[in-house]
Each structure stands twice: as structure tokens, then as C-alpha cells.
Amino acid sequence: SGSPAAGMVARTARYRRRPPPPRDPPRDPPRDAGCRERVFLEHHRGLALLHRGRPGEARAHLEAAIRLGTALGDAVITCFDEIYRAEALVFEGSYPEALSELRRLSRPGIPGRIRKLALSRLAFLQALIADPAQSEASIAEHQRLAPEPAVRFLDAGDDLFLGWASSILGRFQDAA
């Protein structure tokens, strides 16, 4: 697929080793960062740490984003951060607190997208703590909600948590 010379260079060239990426991002936001930028900085740091398997550290950043978002009056980003905070609580094993938060976020009156995110995580948590009837009810409620505009990242997260719940419940055909 390339020229023979390019293949030869690729096999024989000496490449300098790249330095490893920094383990953690710098702790302080830029001095000129506004409130909205600080919200998103904390949001993304929390999300990155959550996806790296560090829920305790993630929770601290997500809580900071929730405080900043609330002060800014941004209910949308705050709701997302509350979902991810509850997710961190699940992975930390703080089930009662996570259960309370996810129930609150899955109530009628909450925007549909947020409810769906909360219900998928709630179904997983309920299956995890051996409450199959409630887990089944959360899955059914998730399915009853009107479809939201596709956001692949969010939809994939819902599918993952619903699949985990279904797997724990022994509904292997639904877990795939």
C-alpha cells in the first residue's frame, strides 16, 4: 500500500521516543478563565477521570462543576454533572446516595434526555443491589419515554448501563 522505499524507511528508521503524556491535567484553570469556562473545565476533568476508572477524584470535579453551574444558572450542564456524579457514586459503592440521586433525576418533570440517562443508570444500580422488580420497572420506563434526538455518546452510555442491568437480571438476549 505504499512504495517499497517507504516501507523500508519505516522498518529501519530510528524514531525518538515520545515523552509519556502528563498523568493529570494542571490543577488550576487559566487566570483569565470565565465562570462558564471553569464549569466546562471541571465537567470535562470529572468525566475524563470517571472514564479512567477514578470515580472518587471524578466526583470532586463533578461537584465543583455542579456548584459553578448552579451559580451560573445553567440547569442543563448541572443536570448532566449530577448524572455523572451519581455514576461516580455507584462505582465508589455509595449505593444509597446514588440511588437517591438517580431517583430524583428520573422523576417526571425532568427533561427527557436527563430522565433517560438517570433511568439507565438506576436500572443498573437496582440490578446490582438485587432489586430486580425495580430494575425491570426502570428499564420499562426508559423504553416508554419518547425518543430523544440522537446523541451517539449519550445513547451508547444508556445502552451500556441497560445492557449491564439486563445481563445481571439474566436477560442475556436484551444485554447484547
mmCIF file of C-alpha atoms in Angstrom:
data_model
loop_
_atom_site.group_PDB
_atom_site.id
_atom_site.type_symbol
_atom_site.label_atom_id
_atom_site.label_comp_id
_atom_site.label_asym_id
_atom_site.label_seq_id
_atom_site.Cartn_x
_atom_site.Cartn_y
_atom_site.Cartn_z
ATOM 1 C CA SER A 1 0.000 0.000 0.000
ATOM 2 C CA GLY A 2 2.943 2.414 -0.035
ATOM 3 C CA SER A 3 6.104 2.483 -2.039
ATOM 4 C CA PRO A 4 8.732 -0.190 -1.244
ATOM 5 C CA ALA A 5 11.104 2.623 -0.229
ATOM 6 C CA ALA A 6 8.597 3.973 2.297
ATOM 7 C CA GLY A 7 8.209 0.505 3.801
ATOM 8 C CA MET A 8 11.992 0.167 4.085
ATOM 9 C CA VAL A 9 12.303 3.533 5.798
ATOM 10 C CA ALA A 10 9.510 2.649 8.189
ATOM 11 C CA ARG A 11 11.280 -0.578 9.178
ATOM 12 C CA THR A 12 14.771 0.843 9.526
ATOM 13 C CA ALA A 13 14.301 4.400 10.697
ATOM 14 C CA ARG A 14 15.135 5.319 14.237
ATOM 15 C CA TYR A 15 12.437 7.236 15.987
ATOM 16 C CA ARG A 16 12.848 9.282 19.095
ATOM 17 C CA ARG A 17 10.774 8.021 21.960
ATOM 18 C CA ARG A 18 7.942 10.396 22.755
ATOM 19 C CA PRO A 19 7.670 11.506 26.341
ATOM 20 C CA PRO A 20 4.695 9.984 28.170
ATOM 21 C CA PRO A 21 1.618 12.184 28.393
ATOM 22 C CA PRO A 22 1.154 14.003 31.687
ATOM 23 C CA ARG A 23 -0.655 11.871 34.267
ATOM 24 C CA ASP A 24 -3.094 14.582 35.307
ATOM 25 C CA PRO A 25 -4.070 17.938 33.860
ATOM 26 C CA PRO A 26 -2.865 21.069 35.614
ATOM 27 C CA ARG A 27 -4.996 21.747 38.690
ATOM 28 C CA ASP A 28 -5.572 25.476 38.307
ATOM 29 C CA PRO A 29 -7.643 26.900 35.468
ATOM 30 C CA PRO A 30 -6.122 29.700 33.412
ATOM 31 C CA ARG A 31 -6.207 33.044 35.206
ATOM 32 C CA ASP A 32 -8.436 34.595 32.575
ATOM 33 C CA ALA A 33 -10.980 31.722 32.583
ATOM 34 C CA GLY A 34 -14.554 32.880 32.986
ATOM 35 C CA CYS A 35 -17.190 31.098 35.044
ATOM 36 C CA ARG A 36 -18.589 29.154 32.059
ATOM 37 C CA GLU A 37 -15.100 28.002 31.067
ATOM 38 C CA ARG A 38 -14.467 26.856 34.659
ATOM 39 C CA VAL A 39 -17.735 24.868 34.633
ATOM 40 C CA PHE A 40 -16.718 23.021 31.484
ATOM 41 C CA LEU A 41 -13.156 22.547 32.699
ATOM 42 C CA GLU A 42 -14.419 20.836 35.872
ATOM 43 C CA HIS A 43 -17.041 18.906 33.881
ATOM 44 C CA HIS A 44 -14.504 17.514 31.431
ATOM 45 C CA ARG A 45 -11.921 16.757 34.115
ATOM 46 C CA GLY A 46 -14.557 14.854 36.065
ATOM 47 C CA LEU A 47 -15.720 12.950 33.015
ATOM 48 C CA ALA A 48 -12.163 12.071 31.986
ATOM 49 C CA LEU A 49 -11.368 10.786 35.472
ATOM 50 C CA LEU A 50 -14.609 8.809 35.601
ATOM 51 C CA HIS A 51 -13.762 7.142 32.296
ATOM 52 C CA ARG A 52 -10.256 6.414 33.566
ATOM 53 C CA GLY A 53 -11.696 4.479 36.496
ATOM 54 C CA ARG A 54 -11.069 7.100 39.159
ATOM 55 C CA PRO A 55 -14.593 7.829 40.437
ATOM 56 C CA GLY A 56 -13.552 9.426 43.739
ATOM 57 C CA GLU A 57 -11.380 12.000 42.013
ATOM 58 C CA ALA A 58 -14.017 12.450 39.321
ATOM 59 C CA ARG A 59 -16.709 13.152 41.894
ATOM 60 C CA ALA A 60 -14.742 16.078 43.353
ATOM 61 C CA HIS A 61 -14.529 17.734 39.909
ATOM 62 C CA LEU A 62 -18.160 16.996 39.089
ATOM 63 C CA GLU A 63 -19.255 18.514 42.395
ATOM 64 C CA ALA A 64 -17.216 21.621 41.571
ATOM 65 C CA ALA A 65 -18.901 21.786 38.150
ATOM 66 C CA ILE A 66 -22.318 21.438 39.813
ATOM 67 C CA ARG A 67 -21.539 24.301 42.209
ATOM 68 C CA LEU A 68 -20.258 26.528 39.412
ATOM 69 C CA GLY A 69 -23.109 25.609 37.049
ATOM 70 C CA THR A 70 -25.679 26.318 39.745
ATOM 71 C CA ALA A 71 -24.082 29.705 40.469
ATOM 72 C CA LEU A 72 -24.115 30.436 36.744
ATOM 73 C CA GLY A 73 -27.763 29.379 36.466
ATOM 74 C CA ASP A 74 -27.012 26.676 33.866
ATOM 75 C CA ALA A 75 -29.503 23.939 34.755
ATOM 76 C CA VAL A 76 -28.650 21.800 31.701
ATOM 77 C CA ILE A 77 -24.953 21.253 32.379
ATOM 78 C CA THR A 78 -25.729 20.948 36.080
ATOM 79 C CA CYS A 79 -28.165 18.073 35.402
ATOM 80 C CA PHE A 80 -25.588 16.256 33.293
ATOM 81 C CA ASP A 81 -22.984 16.662 36.035
ATOM 82 C CA GLU A 82 -25.469 15.372 38.607
ATOM 83 C CA ILE A 83 -25.954 12.248 36.455
ATOM 84 C CA TYR A 84 -22.199 11.687 36.170
ATOM 85 C CA ARG A 85 -21.769 12.378 39.899
ATOM 86 C CA ALA A 86 -24.366 9.672 40.636
ATOM 87 C CA GLU A 87 -22.488 7.359 38.274
ATOM 88 C CA ALA A 88 -19.285 8.020 40.223
ATOM 89 C CA LEU A 89 -21.147 7.237 43.455
ATOM 90 C CA VAL A 90 -22.234 3.881 42.003
ATOM 91 C CA PHE A 91 -18.654 2.994 41.123
ATOM 92 C CA GLU A 92 -17.486 4.095 44.566
ATOM 93 C CA GLY A 93 -20.052 1.785 46.155
ATOM 94 C CA SER A 94 -22.064 4.633 47.689
ATOM 95 C CA TYR A 95 -25.300 2.953 46.658
ATOM 96 C CA PRO A 96 -27.828 4.701 48.956
ATOM 97 C CA GLU A 97 -26.670 8.167 47.902
ATOM 98 C CA ALA A 98 -26.531 7.164 44.219
ATOM 99 C CA LEU A 99 -29.989 5.592 44.447
ATOM 100 C CA SER A 100 -31.476 8.751 45.947
ATOM 101 C CA GLU A 101 -29.847 10.980 43.332
ATOM 102 C CA LEU A 102 -30.860 8.792 40.379
ATOM 103 C CA ARG A 103 -34.443 8.518 41.611
ATOM 104 C CA ARG A 104 -34.622 12.307 41.887
ATOM 105 C CA LEU A 105 -33.222 12.762 38.370
ATOM 106 C CA SER A 106 -35.564 10.177 36.835
ATOM 107 C CA ARG A 107 -38.834 11.724 38.083
ATOM 108 C CA PRO A 108 -41.460 13.099 35.710
ATOM 109 C CA GLY A 109 -40.906 16.786 35.026
ATOM 110 C CA ILE A 110 -37.160 16.340 34.458
ATOM 111 C CA PRO A 111 -36.138 16.818 30.775
ATOM 112 C CA GLY A 112 -36.453 13.581 28.780
ATOM 113 C CA ARG A 113 -32.760 13.204 27.969
ATOM 114 C CA ILE A 114 -31.778 13.567 31.618
ATOM 115 C CA ARG A 115 -34.513 11.143 32.719
ATOM 116 C CA LYS A 116 -33.296 8.544 30.235
ATOM 117 C CA LEU A 117 -29.699 8.889 31.433
ATOM 118 C CA ALA A 118 -30.853 8.572 35.045
ATOM 119 C CA LEU A 119 -33.154 5.606 34.351
ATOM 120 C CA SER A 120 -30.473 3.577 32.570
ATOM 121 C CA ARG A 121 -28.050 4.056 35.469
ATOM 122 C CA LEU A 122 -30.831 3.484 38.007
ATOM 123 C CA ALA A 123 -31.773 0.184 36.320
ATOM 124 C CA PHE A 124 -28.135 -0.933 36.544
ATOM 125 C CA LEU A 125 -27.839 0.050 40.200
ATOM 126 C CA GLN A 126 -31.122 -1.638 41.099
ATOM 127 C CA ALA A 127 -29.988 -4.838 39.381
ATOM 128 C CA LEU A 128 -26.648 -4.577 41.160
ATOM 129 C CA ILE A 129 -28.263 -4.310 44.609
ATOM 130 C CA ALA A 130 -30.613 -7.231 43.863
ATOM 131 C CA ASP A 131 -33.832 -5.312 43.295
ATOM 132 C CA PRO A 132 -34.914 -6.951 40.025
ATOM 133 C CA ALA A 133 -38.528 -5.715 40.074
ATOM 134 C CA GLN A 134 -37.438 -2.081 40.358
ATOM 135 C CA SER A 135 -34.707 -2.592 37.770
ATOM 136 C CA GLU A 136 -37.250 -4.032 35.327
ATOM 137 C CA ALA A 137 -39.553 -1.067 36.056
ATOM 138 C CA SER A 138 -36.737 1.409 35.345
ATOM 139 C CA ILE A 139 -35.896 -0.357 32.076
ATOM 140 C CA ALA A 140 -39.587 -0.301 31.067
ATOM 141 C CA GLU A 141 -39.905 3.400 31.955
ATOM 142 C CA HIS A 142 -36.769 4.163 29.905
ATOM 143 C CA GLN A 143 -38.319 2.384 26.920
ATOM 144 C CA ARG A 144 -41.669 4.213 27.354
ATOM 145 C CA LEU A 145 -40.104 7.659 27.177
ATOM 146 C CA ALA A 146 -40.273 9.408 23.823
ATOM 147 C CA PRO A 147 -37.116 9.109 21.751
ATOM 148 C CA GLU A 148 -34.690 11.986 22.099
ATOM 149 C CA PRO A 149 -32.642 13.414 19.225
ATOM 150 C CA ALA A 150 -29.710 11.089 18.674
ATOM 151 C CA VAL A 151 -26.555 11.895 20.587
ATOM 152 C CA ARG A 152 -24.409 8.832 20.000
ATOM 153 C CA PHE A 153 -22.183 9.266 23.041
ATOM 154 C CA LEU A 154 -25.178 9.572 25.377
ATOM 155 C CA ASP A 155 -27.125 6.800 23.642
ATOM 156 C CA ALA A 156 -24.125 4.480 23.901
ATOM 157 C CA GLY A 157 -23.888 5.157 27.636
ATOM 158 C CA ASP A 158 -27.574 4.324 28.056
ATOM 159 C CA ASP A 159 -27.142 1.122 26.043
ATOM 160 C CA LEU A 160 -24.155 0.130 28.176
ATOM 161 C CA PHE A 161 -25.966 0.574 31.504
ATOM 162 C CA LEU A 162 -29.175 -1.052 30.230
ATOM 163 C CA GLY A 163 -27.117 -3.942 28.879
ATOM 164 C CA TRP A 164 -25.340 -4.381 32.213
ATOM 165 C CA ALA A 165 -28.699 -4.317 34.028
ATOM 166 C CA SER A 166 -30.189 -6.861 31.618
ATOM 167 C CA SER A 167 -27.161 -9.099 31.993
ATOM 168 C CA ILE A 168 -27.363 -9.040 35.803
ATOM 169 C CA LEU A 169 -31.097 -9.775 35.561
ATOM 170 C CA GLY A 170 -30.342 -12.799 33.366
ATOM 171 C CA ARG A 171 -31.957 -11.248 30.284
ATOM 172 C CA PHE A 172 -28.983 -12.079 28.101
ATOM 173 C CA GLN A 173 -30.909 -11.610 24.830
ATOM 174 C CA ASP A 174 -31.510 -7.961 25.836
ATOM 175 C CA ALA A 175 -27.955 -7.415 27.035
ATOM 176 C CA ALA A 176 -26.397 -7.681 23.585
#
